[in-house]
């Protein structure tokens, strides 16, 4: 035939499939390999033009976790020539071929001298031993991060932020990959070659999780998972997981669950529309349109219906929570107590600053403040005091982040809209982190989307004690803010004075508005 012919053989010597194709095109059954073993198949195929094992042969060996792959050279009259064989090596092997070992070629009549069964058994024992050692040593999932750079100036900052998100979620980051691609591949984003490279790296680093900085569609996640055999999540799913981890109050838990269900619902694709049978009926004689006859609702439809029911329930529960929050808000308005909302990028030190303002060193007044992203998920109000103003209410809000997932924005919109009821915004910026200007701009964009960009705002450049002096001076000049250190109680007096001036300005404007309204009413009378 002068074509490559591939034969897939199991460990009992049975032929599973015969394909007229190279190694990549060989027909494989559904391979459900365990983490500590191989697939149980040996691929034997021909090389009509001769030559050693190709890169495609070795990639197939590795990605499919085959017991071995062999290529038989074909002579002019169709007679078998030399046989080239390779098998995998255990994780952590140091050598020229890290993923596989290529055996010396031998004539076809000598191939039986290689004891493949003993080799496979020894290899699986070594893989299992390495896995047991890894489980005994590790406390967290080991993750590889992938951030795609399409020419953005802050691609490295985004990768750093993704690493911080992974750390907050409890993962151990073992490798970070910044991939430059001007145009994304529709199915896998980064292409088959890069996925193969990431799979090899995960194999040697004992990683079991691949985290993408871009949001993945359901089909993309399935295709990448099938190609790598790793657990795949994207940035949105990672943020949702962190929110679920940190949610404390009833309202936060309801909003997080609502966001997770909205994210999950369009990803319940199953096998597509073919599984979406809702017609029911009595066999072939039953009514219904073609394609809807069958046993009734499938698991896919049941899952969708349950999610829809749960979404309706959560939305009603949150409506009740919003009403109660509205009553508390009206109570504050009746008392005429000025309200200052603390906003800023996540982990900028908002909660630490609130504790410093209110001298809340111990529970129950102390607000949770951790060096983690999204430690605060619900608005927390504490009473403070400003010289010349008197009592004020300081409200700590959920931290912002660039490209906040839409599902989270919708779920927390009622929480974020409470910012609009404040008299003054206190915008806290982490001055010690690189890219403080881009984070400040990201928060301003979110405030603009919510319609709060024109509110009176005081900028606090927090963590000034750890900031680079030159960078701090540039930010002070650019923002007109105040340098503070909430942890060391530095600059708080100047910040309180600026807040008092801002609140006084709001009160004067409100008095002028009321006076103008009274004058207008008297004119009409």
Coordinates of C-alpha atoms in Angstrom, one line a residue:
X1 CA 0.0 0.0 0.0
X2 CA 3.0 2.3 0.7
X3 CA 1.0 3.9 3.5
X4 CA 1.6 3.9 7.2
X5 CA -0.5 1.2 8.9
X6 CA -1.0 1.3 12.7
X7 CA -2.1 -1.5 15.0
X8 CA -3.1 -0.9 18.6
X9 CA -2.5 -4.0 20.8
X10 CA -3.5 -4.5 24.4
X11 CA -1.5 -6.3 27.1
X12 CA -3.1 -9.6 26.2
X13 CA -2.0 -9.4 22.7
X14 CA -5.4 -8.6 21.2
X15 CA -5.7 -6.2 18.3
X16 CA -7.9 -3.3 19.4
X17 CA -7.8 -1.2 16.2
X18 CA -6.2 -1.1 12.8
X19 CA -5.7 2.4 11.2
X20 CA -4.3 3.5 7.8
X21 CA -2.7 6.5 9.3
X22 CA 0.4 7.8 11.2
X23 CA 0.7 7.7 15.0
X24 CA -1.3 10.9 15.5
X25 CA -4.1 9.6 13.3
X26 CA -4.4 6.2 14.9
X27 CA -7.8 5.3 16.2
X28 CA -7.7 5.0 20.0
X29 CA -10.5 3.9 22.3
X30 CA -11.6 6.1 25.2
X31 CA -8.4 6.0 27.3
X32 CA -9.3 6.3 31.0
X33 CA -5.8 6.0 32.6
X34 CA -5.3 6.4 36.3
X35 CA -2.8 8.9 37.5
X36 CA -0.4 6.1 38.6
X37 CA -0.5 3.8 35.5
X38 CA -0.2 3.7 31.8
X39 CA -3.0 3.2 29.2
X40 CA -2.3 -0.5 28.7
X41 CA -1.8 -0.3 24.9
X42 CA 1.2 -0.7 22.6
X43 CA 1.1 1.0 19.2
X44 CA 2.9 -0.8 16.4
X45 CA 3.0 0.9 13.0
X46 CA 4.9 1.0 9.8
X47 CA 7.3 3.5 8.3
X48 CA 7.2 2.9 4.5
X49 CA 10.0 5.4 3.9
X50 CA 12.1 4.0 6.7
X51 CA 13.7 6.1 9.4
X52 CA 13.5 6.3 13.2
X53 CA 10.6 7.3 15.4
X54 CA 9.2 10.7 14.4
X55 CA 8.3 13.6 16.7
X56 CA 4.6 12.7 16.2
X57 CA 5.3 9.1 17.3
X58 CA 6.9 10.2 20.5
X59 CA 4.3 12.9 21.2
X60 CA 1.5 10.2 20.8
X61 CA 3.5 7.9 23.2
X62 CA 3.6 10.6 25.8
X63 CA 0.2 12.2 25.5
X64 CA -1.7 8.9 25.3
X65 CA 0.5 7.3 28.0
X66 CA 1.1 4.2 25.9
X67 CA 3.0 1.2 27.2
X68 CA 5.3 1.6 24.2
X69 CA 5.4 2.7 20.5
X70 CA 7.2 0.8 17.8
X71 CA 7.9 1.7 14.1
X72 CA 8.8 -1.0 11.6
X73 CA 10.8 0.1 8.6
X74 CA 9.4 -1.3 5.3
X75 CA 11.8 -2.6 2.6
X76 CA 11.2 -2.5 -1.1
X77 CA 9.2 -5.7 -1.4
X78 CA 7.2 -5.1 1.7
X79 CA 9.5 -7.0 4.0
X80 CA 10.0 -5.8 7.6
X81 CA 13.3 -4.0 8.3
X82 CA 14.6 -2.5 11.6
X83 CA 12.2 -2.0 14.5
X84 CA 12.4 1.2 16.5
X85 CA 10.9 1.2 20.0
X86 CA 10.4 3.8 22.8
X87 CA 8.8 3.8 26.2
X88 CA 8.1 6.5 28.8
X89 CA 10.4 7.3 31.7
X90 CA 9.3 8.0 35.2
X91 CA 8.6 11.6 36.4
X92 CA 11.7 13.4 37.4
X93 CA 14.1 11.4 35.2
X94 CA 17.2 13.4 34.2
X95 CA 18.6 12.6 30.8
X96 CA 18.7 13.5 27.2
X97 CA 15.2 12.3 26.6
X98 CA 13.2 13.5 29.6
X99 CA 9.8 12.1 28.6
X100 CA 10.8 8.8 26.9
X101 CA 13.7 6.4 26.3
X102 CA 14.4 5.3 22.8
X103 CA 15.8 1.8 22.5
X104 CA 18.5 0.8 19.9
X105 CA 16.8 -0.4 16.6
X106 CA 16.8 -4.2 16.1
X107 CA 15.9 -6.5 13.3
X108 CA 12.3 -7.8 13.3
X109 CA 13.2 -11.3 14.4
X110 CA 14.9 -10.0 17.5
X111 CA 12.0 -7.8 18.8
X112 CA 10.7 -10.6 21.1
X113 CA 13.9 -10.4 23.1
X114 CA 12.6 -7.1 24.6
X115 CA 10.5 -8.0 27.6
X116 CA 7.8 -5.3 27.3
X117 CA 5.6 -6.7 30.1
X118 CA 8.4 -6.5 32.7
X119 CA 9.3 -3.0 31.5
X120 CA 5.8 -1.8 31.8
X121 CA 5.4 -3.3 35.3
X122 CA 8.6 -1.7 36.5
X123 CA 7.6 1.7 35.0
X124 CA 4.2 1.7 36.6
X125 CA 5.7 0.8 40.0
X126 CA 8.1 3.7 39.7
X127 CA 5.3 6.1 38.7
X128 CA 3.1 4.9 41.6
X129 CA 6.1 5.3 44.0
X130 CA 6.6 8.8 42.8
X131 CA 2.9 9.6 43.2
X132 CA 2.9 8.2 46.8
X133 CA 5.9 10.4 47.6
X134 CA 4.2 13.4 46.1
X135 CA 0.9 12.9 48.0
X136 CA 2.9 12.5 51.3
X137 CA 4.8 15.7 50.7
X138 CA 2.2 18.1 49.2
X139 CA -0.5 20.0 51.0
X140 CA -1.9 21.8 48.0
X141 CA -2.7 21.2 44.4
X142 CA 0.3 21.9 42.2
X143 CA -0.6 24.3 39.4
X144 CA 0.9 25.6 36.2
X145 CA -0.2 29.1 35.2
X146 CA -0.7 30.2 31.6
X147 CA -1.2 33.9 30.6
X148 CA -1.5 34.8 27.0
X149 CA 0.2 38.0 25.9
X150 CA -1.6 39.6 22.9
X151 CA 0.6 42.7 23.0
X152 CA -0.8 44.2 26.3
X153 CA 1.7 46.3 28.2
X154 CA 0.7 44.7 31.5
X155 CA 0.8 41.0 30.5
X156 CA 3.4 40.2 33.2
X157 CA 1.4 42.0 35.8
X158 CA -1.6 39.9 34.9
X159 CA 0.5 36.8 35.3
X160 CA 1.7 38.0 38.7
X161 CA -1.9 38.6 39.7
X162 CA -3.0 35.2 38.5
X163 CA -0.3 33.7 40.7
X164 CA -1.6 35.6 43.7
X165 CA -5.1 34.4 42.9
X166 CA -3.9 30.8 42.7
X167 CA -2.1 31.2 46.1
X168 CA -5.2 32.7 47.7
X169 CA -7.2 29.7 46.4
X170 CA -4.8 27.3 48.1
X171 CA -2.7 26.2 45.0
X172 CA 1.0 25.8 44.9
X173 CA 2.3 27.4 41.7
X174 CA 5.1 25.3 40.3
X175 CA 5.5 27.0 36.9
X176 CA 4.3 30.2 35.2
X177 CA 4.2 30.5 31.4
X178 CA 3.7 33.7 29.5
X179 CA 2.7 32.8 25.9
X180 CA 2.8 35.4 23.2
X181 CA 0.2 34.9 20.6
X182 CA -1.2 37.7 18.4
X183 CA -4.1 35.5 17.2
X184 CA -5.6 32.9 19.5
X185 CA -6.4 29.3 18.3
X186 CA -10.2 28.8 18.4
X187 CA -10.1 25.4 20.1
X188 CA -7.0 25.5 22.4
X189 CA -6.0 29.2 22.5
X190 CA -2.3 28.3 22.5
X191 CA -2.1 25.5 19.9
X192 CA -1.3 21.8 20.1
X193 CA 2.5 22.2 20.3
X194 CA 2.3 24.5 23.4
X195 CA -0.2 22.2 25.1
X196 CA 2.2 19.3 24.5
X197 CA 5.0 21.3 26.1
X198 CA 2.8 22.2 29.1
X199 CA 1.8 18.5 29.5
X200 CA 5.4 17.5 29.5
X201 CA 6.2 20.1 32.1
X202 CA 3.3 19.1 34.3
X203 CA 4.4 15.4 34.1
X204 CA 7.9 16.3 35.4
X205 CA 6.7 18.9 38.0
X206 CA 4.0 16.6 39.4
X207 CA 1.4 19.3 38.5
X208 CA -2.3 18.3 38.3
X209 CA -3.9 21.7 37.5
X210 CA -3.6 24.1 34.6
X211 CA -4.9 27.6 35.2
X212 CA -5.5 30.0 32.3
X213 CA -5.6 33.7 32.7
X214 CA -8.2 34.1 29.9
X215 CA -11.8 33.0 30.3
X216 CA -12.4 29.7 28.5
X217 CA -15.5 28.5 26.8
X218 CA -17.0 25.2 27.7
X219 CA -15.8 23.6 24.4
X220 CA -12.3 25.1 24.8
X221 CA -11.9 23.7 28.4
X222 CA -13.0 20.2 27.3
X223 CA -10.6 20.2 24.3
X224 CA -7.7 21.4 26.4
X225 CA -8.5 18.8 29.1
X226 CA -8.7 16.0 26.5
X227 CA -5.4 17.1 25.1
X228 CA -3.5 17.4 28.4
X229 CA -5.3 15.0 30.8
X230 CA -5.0 17.8 33.4
X231 CA -7.7 19.6 35.4
X232 CA -8.4 22.9 33.6
X233 CA -9.8 26.0 35.1
X234 CA -9.8 29.7 34.0
X235 CA -9.4 33.0 35.8
X236 CA -13.2 33.4 36.3
X237 CA -13.6 30.0 37.8
X238 CA -10.6 30.7 40.1
X239 CA -12.1 34.0 41.4
X240 CA -15.5 32.3 42.0
X241 CA -13.7 29.6 44.0
X242 CA -11.9 32.2 46.1
X243 CA -15.2 34.0 46.7
X244 CA -16.8 30.7 47.8
X245 CA -13.8 30.0 50.1
X246 CA -14.1 33.4 51.8
X247 CA -17.8 33.9 51.9
X248 CA -18.9 34.3 55.6
X249 CA -22.3 35.9 55.9
X250 CA -25.6 34.7 54.5
X251 CA -25.7 37.5 51.8
X252 CA -22.2 36.7 50.6
X253 CA -22.9 33.0 50.3
X254 CA -26.1 33.6 48.4
X255 CA -24.4 36.0 46.0
X256 CA -21.4 33.6 45.4
X257 CA -23.7 30.6 44.8
X258 CA -25.8 32.7 42.4
X259 CA -22.6 33.7 40.5
X260 CA -21.4 30.1 40.4
X261 CA -24.7 28.8 39.0
X262 CA -24.8 31.5 36.4
X263 CA -21.3 30.5 35.3
X264 CA -22.1 26.8 35.3
X265 CA -25.4 26.9 33.5
X266 CA -24.1 27.6 29.9
X267 CA -21.4 25.0 30.5
X268 CA -23.8 22.1 31.0
X269 CA -23.4 21.1 27.4
X270 CA -23.2 17.3 27.9
X271 CA -23.1 15.8 24.4
X272 CA -24.9 18.8 22.9
X273 CA -28.5 18.9 21.8
X274 CA -28.5 15.2 21.1
X275 CA -29.0 14.5 24.8
X276 CA -31.6 17.1 25.3
X277 CA -34.7 14.9 25.0
X278 CA -37.7 16.4 26.8
X279 CA -40.4 14.8 24.7
X280 CA -40.9 11.6 26.7
X281 CA -43.3 9.0 25.4
X282 CA -44.1 5.4 25.0
X283 CA -41.3 4.0 22.8
X284 CA -41.4 4.3 19.0
X285 CA -45.1 4.8 18.9
X286 CA -45.0 7.7 21.2
X287 CA -45.8 11.2 20.0
X288 CA -43.4 14.1 19.7
X289 CA -41.1 15.6 17.1
X290 CA -38.3 13.6 15.6
X291 CA -35.4 13.6 17.9
X292 CA -37.4 14.2 21.1
X293 CA -38.8 10.7 21.5
X294 CA -37.3 8.6 24.2
X295 CA -37.3 7.9 27.9
X296 CA -38.1 11.4 29.0
X297 CA -35.9 14.0 30.7
X298 CA -32.2 13.3 30.5
X299 CA -29.7 14.2 33.3
X300 CA -28.7 17.3 31.3
X301 CA -32.3 18.6 31.3
X302 CA -32.7 17.7 35.0
X303 CA -29.5 19.6 35.8
X304 CA -30.6 22.6 33.9
X305 CA -34.1 22.6 35.5
X306 CA -32.6 22.3 39.0
X307 CA -30.2 25.2 38.3
X308 CA -33.0 27.3 37.1
X309 CA -35.1 26.5 40.2
X310 CA -32.1 27.3 42.4
X311 CA -31.4 30.6 40.6
X312 CA -35.0 31.7 41.2
X313 CA -34.8 30.8 44.9
X314 CA -31.5 32.6 45.4
X315 CA -32.8 35.8 43.6
X316 CA -35.9 35.9 45.9
X317 CA -33.7 35.4 48.9
X318 CA -31.4 38.3 47.8
X319 CA -34.4 40.5 47.3
X320 CA -35.3 40.1 50.9
X321 CA -31.7 40.9 52.0
X322 CA -31.7 44.0 49.8
X323 CA -34.9 45.2 51.5
X324 CA -33.4 44.8 54.9
X325 CA -30.2 46.6 53.8
X326 CA -32.4 49.5 52.5
X327 CA -34.1 49.8 55.9
X328 CA -30.7 50.1 57.6
X329 CA -29.7 52.7 55.0
X330 CA -32.8 54.8 55.7
X331 CA -32.1 54.6 59.4
X332 CA -28.6 56.2 58.8
X333 CA -30.2 58.9 56.6
X334 CA -32.6 59.8 59.4
X335 CA -29.8 60.1 61.8
X336 CA -27.9 62.4 59.3
X337 CA -24.6 60.5 60.0
X338 CA -22.0 61.1 57.2
X339 CA -21.0 57.9 55.4
X340 CA -17.6 57.2 53.9
X341 CA -17.2 54.1 51.6
X342 CA -13.8 52.6 51.4
X343 CA -13.1 51.3 47.9
X344 CA -10.0 50.0 46.1
X345 CA -8.3 47.1 44.4
X346 CA -8.4 43.8 46.3
X347 CA -5.7 43.4 48.9
X348 CA -4.9 47.1 48.9
X349 CA -5.3 47.2 52.7
X350 CA -8.8 48.6 53.0
X351 CA -9.8 46.4 56.0
X352 CA -6.5 47.2 57.8
X353 CA -7.1 50.9 57.3
X354 CA -10.7 50.6 58.6
X355 CA -9.3 48.8 61.8
X356 CA -6.8 51.6 62.2
X357 CA -9.4 54.3 61.8
X358 CA -11.8 52.8 64.3
X359 CA -9.1 51.5 66.8
X360 CA -10.7 48.1 66.4
X361 CA -7.8 45.9 67.6
X362 CA -9.9 43.0 68.9
X363 CA -13.1 41.2 68.2
X364 CA -16.0 41.9 67.8
X365 CA -15.3 45.3 66.2
X366 CA -12.2 44.2 64.4
X367 CA -12.7 43.5 60.7
X368 CA -11.0 40.5 59.1
X369 CA -7.8 41.7 57.4
X370 CA -5.5 39.2 55.7
X371 CA -2.8 39.4 53.0
X372 CA -5.1 37.6 50.6
X373 CA -7.2 38.6 47.7
X374 CA -11.0 39.1 48.4
X375 CA -10.7 38.5 52.2
X376 CA -13.8 40.9 52.5
X377 CA -16.9 39.9 50.5
X378 CA -19.7 41.9 52.2
X379 CA -19.9 45.5 53.2
X380 CA -18.8 46.0 56.9
X381 CA -19.7 49.2 58.6
X382 CA -18.0 50.7 61.7
X383 CA -18.5 54.0 63.5
X384 CA -15.6 56.4 63.5
X385 CA -14.9 60.0 64.5
X386 CA -13.6 62.9 62.5
X387 CA -12.5 66.2 64.1
X388 CA -14.9 69.0 63.3
X389 CA -17.5 66.5 61.8
X390 CA -18.3 64.2 64.7
X391 CA -19.4 60.6 64.3
X392 CA -19.2 59.1 60.8
X393 CA -19.9 55.6 59.4
X394 CA -17.0 53.9 57.6
X395 CA -18.0 51.1 55.2
X396 CA -15.5 48.5 53.9
X397 CA -16.6 47.1 50.5
X398 CA -15.6 44.1 48.4
X399 CA -12.3 44.6 46.7
X400 CA -12.2 45.3 42.9
X401 CA -10.2 43.6 40.3
X402 CA -9.5 44.3 36.6
X403 CA -11.8 42.4 34.2
X404 CA -14.2 41.4 37.1
X405 CA -16.2 38.4 35.8
X406 CA -19.7 39.5 34.6
X407 CA -21.4 36.9 36.7
X408 CA -19.8 38.3 39.9
X409 CA -20.6 41.9 38.8
X410 CA -24.2 41.0 38.5
X411 CA -24.3 39.1 41.8
X412 CA -22.6 41.8 43.7
X413 CA -24.3 44.8 42.0
X414 CA -26.6 45.4 44.9
X415 CA -23.6 45.4 47.2
X416 CA -21.6 47.7 45.0
X417 CA -24.5 50.1 44.5
X418 CA -24.4 50.8 48.2
X419 CA -21.3 52.8 47.5
X420 CA -23.6 55.4 45.8
X421 CA -25.2 56.2 49.2
X422 CA -22.0 57.4 50.7
X423 CA -21.1 61.0 51.0
X424 CA -17.4 60.5 50.3
X425 CA -15.3 57.8 48.7
X426 CA -12.0 56.8 50.3
X427 CA -10.0 55.2 47.4
X428 CA -7.2 53.0 48.9
X429 CA -4.3 52.2 46.5
X430 CA -1.5 49.7 47.2
X431 CA 1.5 52.0 46.6
X432 CA 4.0 49.2 47.3
X433 CA 2.9 46.9 44.5
X434 CA 4.1 47.4 40.9
X435 CA 1.5 48.7 38.6
X436 CA -0.3 50.8 41.2
X437 CA -1.4 53.3 38.5
X438 CA -3.1 50.6 36.4
X439 CA -4.9 49.2 39.4
X440 CA -6.1 52.7 40.3
X441 CA -7.4 53.1 36.8
X442 CA -9.1 49.7 36.9
X443 CA -11.0 50.7 40.0
X444 CA -11.9 54.1 38.4
X445 CA -13.3 52.3 35.4
X446 CA -15.6 50.1 37.6
X447 CA -16.7 53.2 39.5
X448 CA -17.5 54.9 36.2
X449 CA -19.5 51.8 35.0
X450 CA -21.5 52.0 38.3
X451 CA -22.0 55.8 37.9
X452 CA -20.0 56.8 40.9
X453 CA -16.9 58.3 39.3
X454 CA -17.9 61.9 40.0
X455 CA -18.4 61.4 43.7
X456 CA -16.1 63.3 46.1
X457 CA -13.0 61.1 46.5
X458 CA -10.0 61.1 48.7
X459 CA -7.1 58.9 47.5
X460 CA -4.9 57.1 50.2
X461 CA -1.6 55.6 49.0
X462 CA -1.4 52.8 51.5
X463 CA 1.7 50.7 52.4
X464 CA 3.9 53.8 51.8
X465 CA 6.5 52.5 54.3
X466 CA 7.2 49.6 51.8
X467 CA 6.9 51.6 48.6
X468 CA 9.7 52.7 46.4
X469 CA 10.2 56.5 47.2
X470 CA 10.5 57.6 43.6
X471 CA 7.4 55.6 42.6
X472 CA 5.5 57.0 45.6
X473 CA 6.4 60.6 44.7
X474 CA 5.1 60.0 41.2
X475 CA 1.8 58.6 42.4
X476 CA 1.4 61.4 44.9
X477 CA 1.9 64.0 42.2
X478 CA -0.4 62.2 39.7
X479 CA -3.3 61.5 42.1
X480 CA -3.0 64.3 44.7
X481 CA -3.4 61.5 47.3
X482 CA -2.0 61.1 50.8
X483 CA 0.7 58.7 51.7
X484 CA -0.3 56.4 54.7
X485 CA 0.7 53.2 56.3
X486 CA -2.4 51.6 57.9
X487 CA -0.2 48.8 59.5
X488 CA 2.1 51.3 61.2
X489 CA -0.4 54.1 61.8
X490 CA 1.5 56.6 59.7
X491 CA -0.2 59.5 57.8
X492 CA -3.6 58.8 59.4
X493 CA -4.0 62.2 60.9
X494 CA -3.5 63.9 57.5
X495 CA -5.9 61.4 55.9
X496 CA -8.6 62.1 58.5
X497 CA -8.1 65.8 58.0
X498 CA -8.6 65.4 54.2
X499 CA -11.7 63.3 54.8
X500 CA -13.1 65.9 57.2
X501 CA -12.6 68.6 54.5
X502 CA -14.3 66.4 51.9
X503 CA -17.3 65.7 54.2
X504 CA -17.6 69.4 55.1
X505 CA -17.6 70.3 51.4
X506 CA -20.5 67.8 50.8
X507 CA -22.4 69.2 53.8
X508 CA -22.0 72.8 52.6
X509 CA -23.2 71.8 49.1
X510 CA -26.2 70.1 50.6
X511 CA -27.0 73.1 52.8
X512 CA -26.7 75.4 49.7
X513 CA -29.0 73.0 47.7
X514 CA -31.6 73.0 50.5
X515 CA -31.4 76.8 50.8
X516 CA -31.9 77.2 47.1
X517 CA -34.9 74.8 47.2
X518 CA -36.5 76.8 50.0
X519 CA -36.0 80.1 48.1
X520 CA -37.5 78.6 45.0
X521 CA -40.5 77.3 47.0
X522 CA -41.0 80.7 48.6
X523 CA -40.9 82.3 45.2
X524 CA -43.6 80.0 43.9
X525 CA -45.8 80.7 47.0

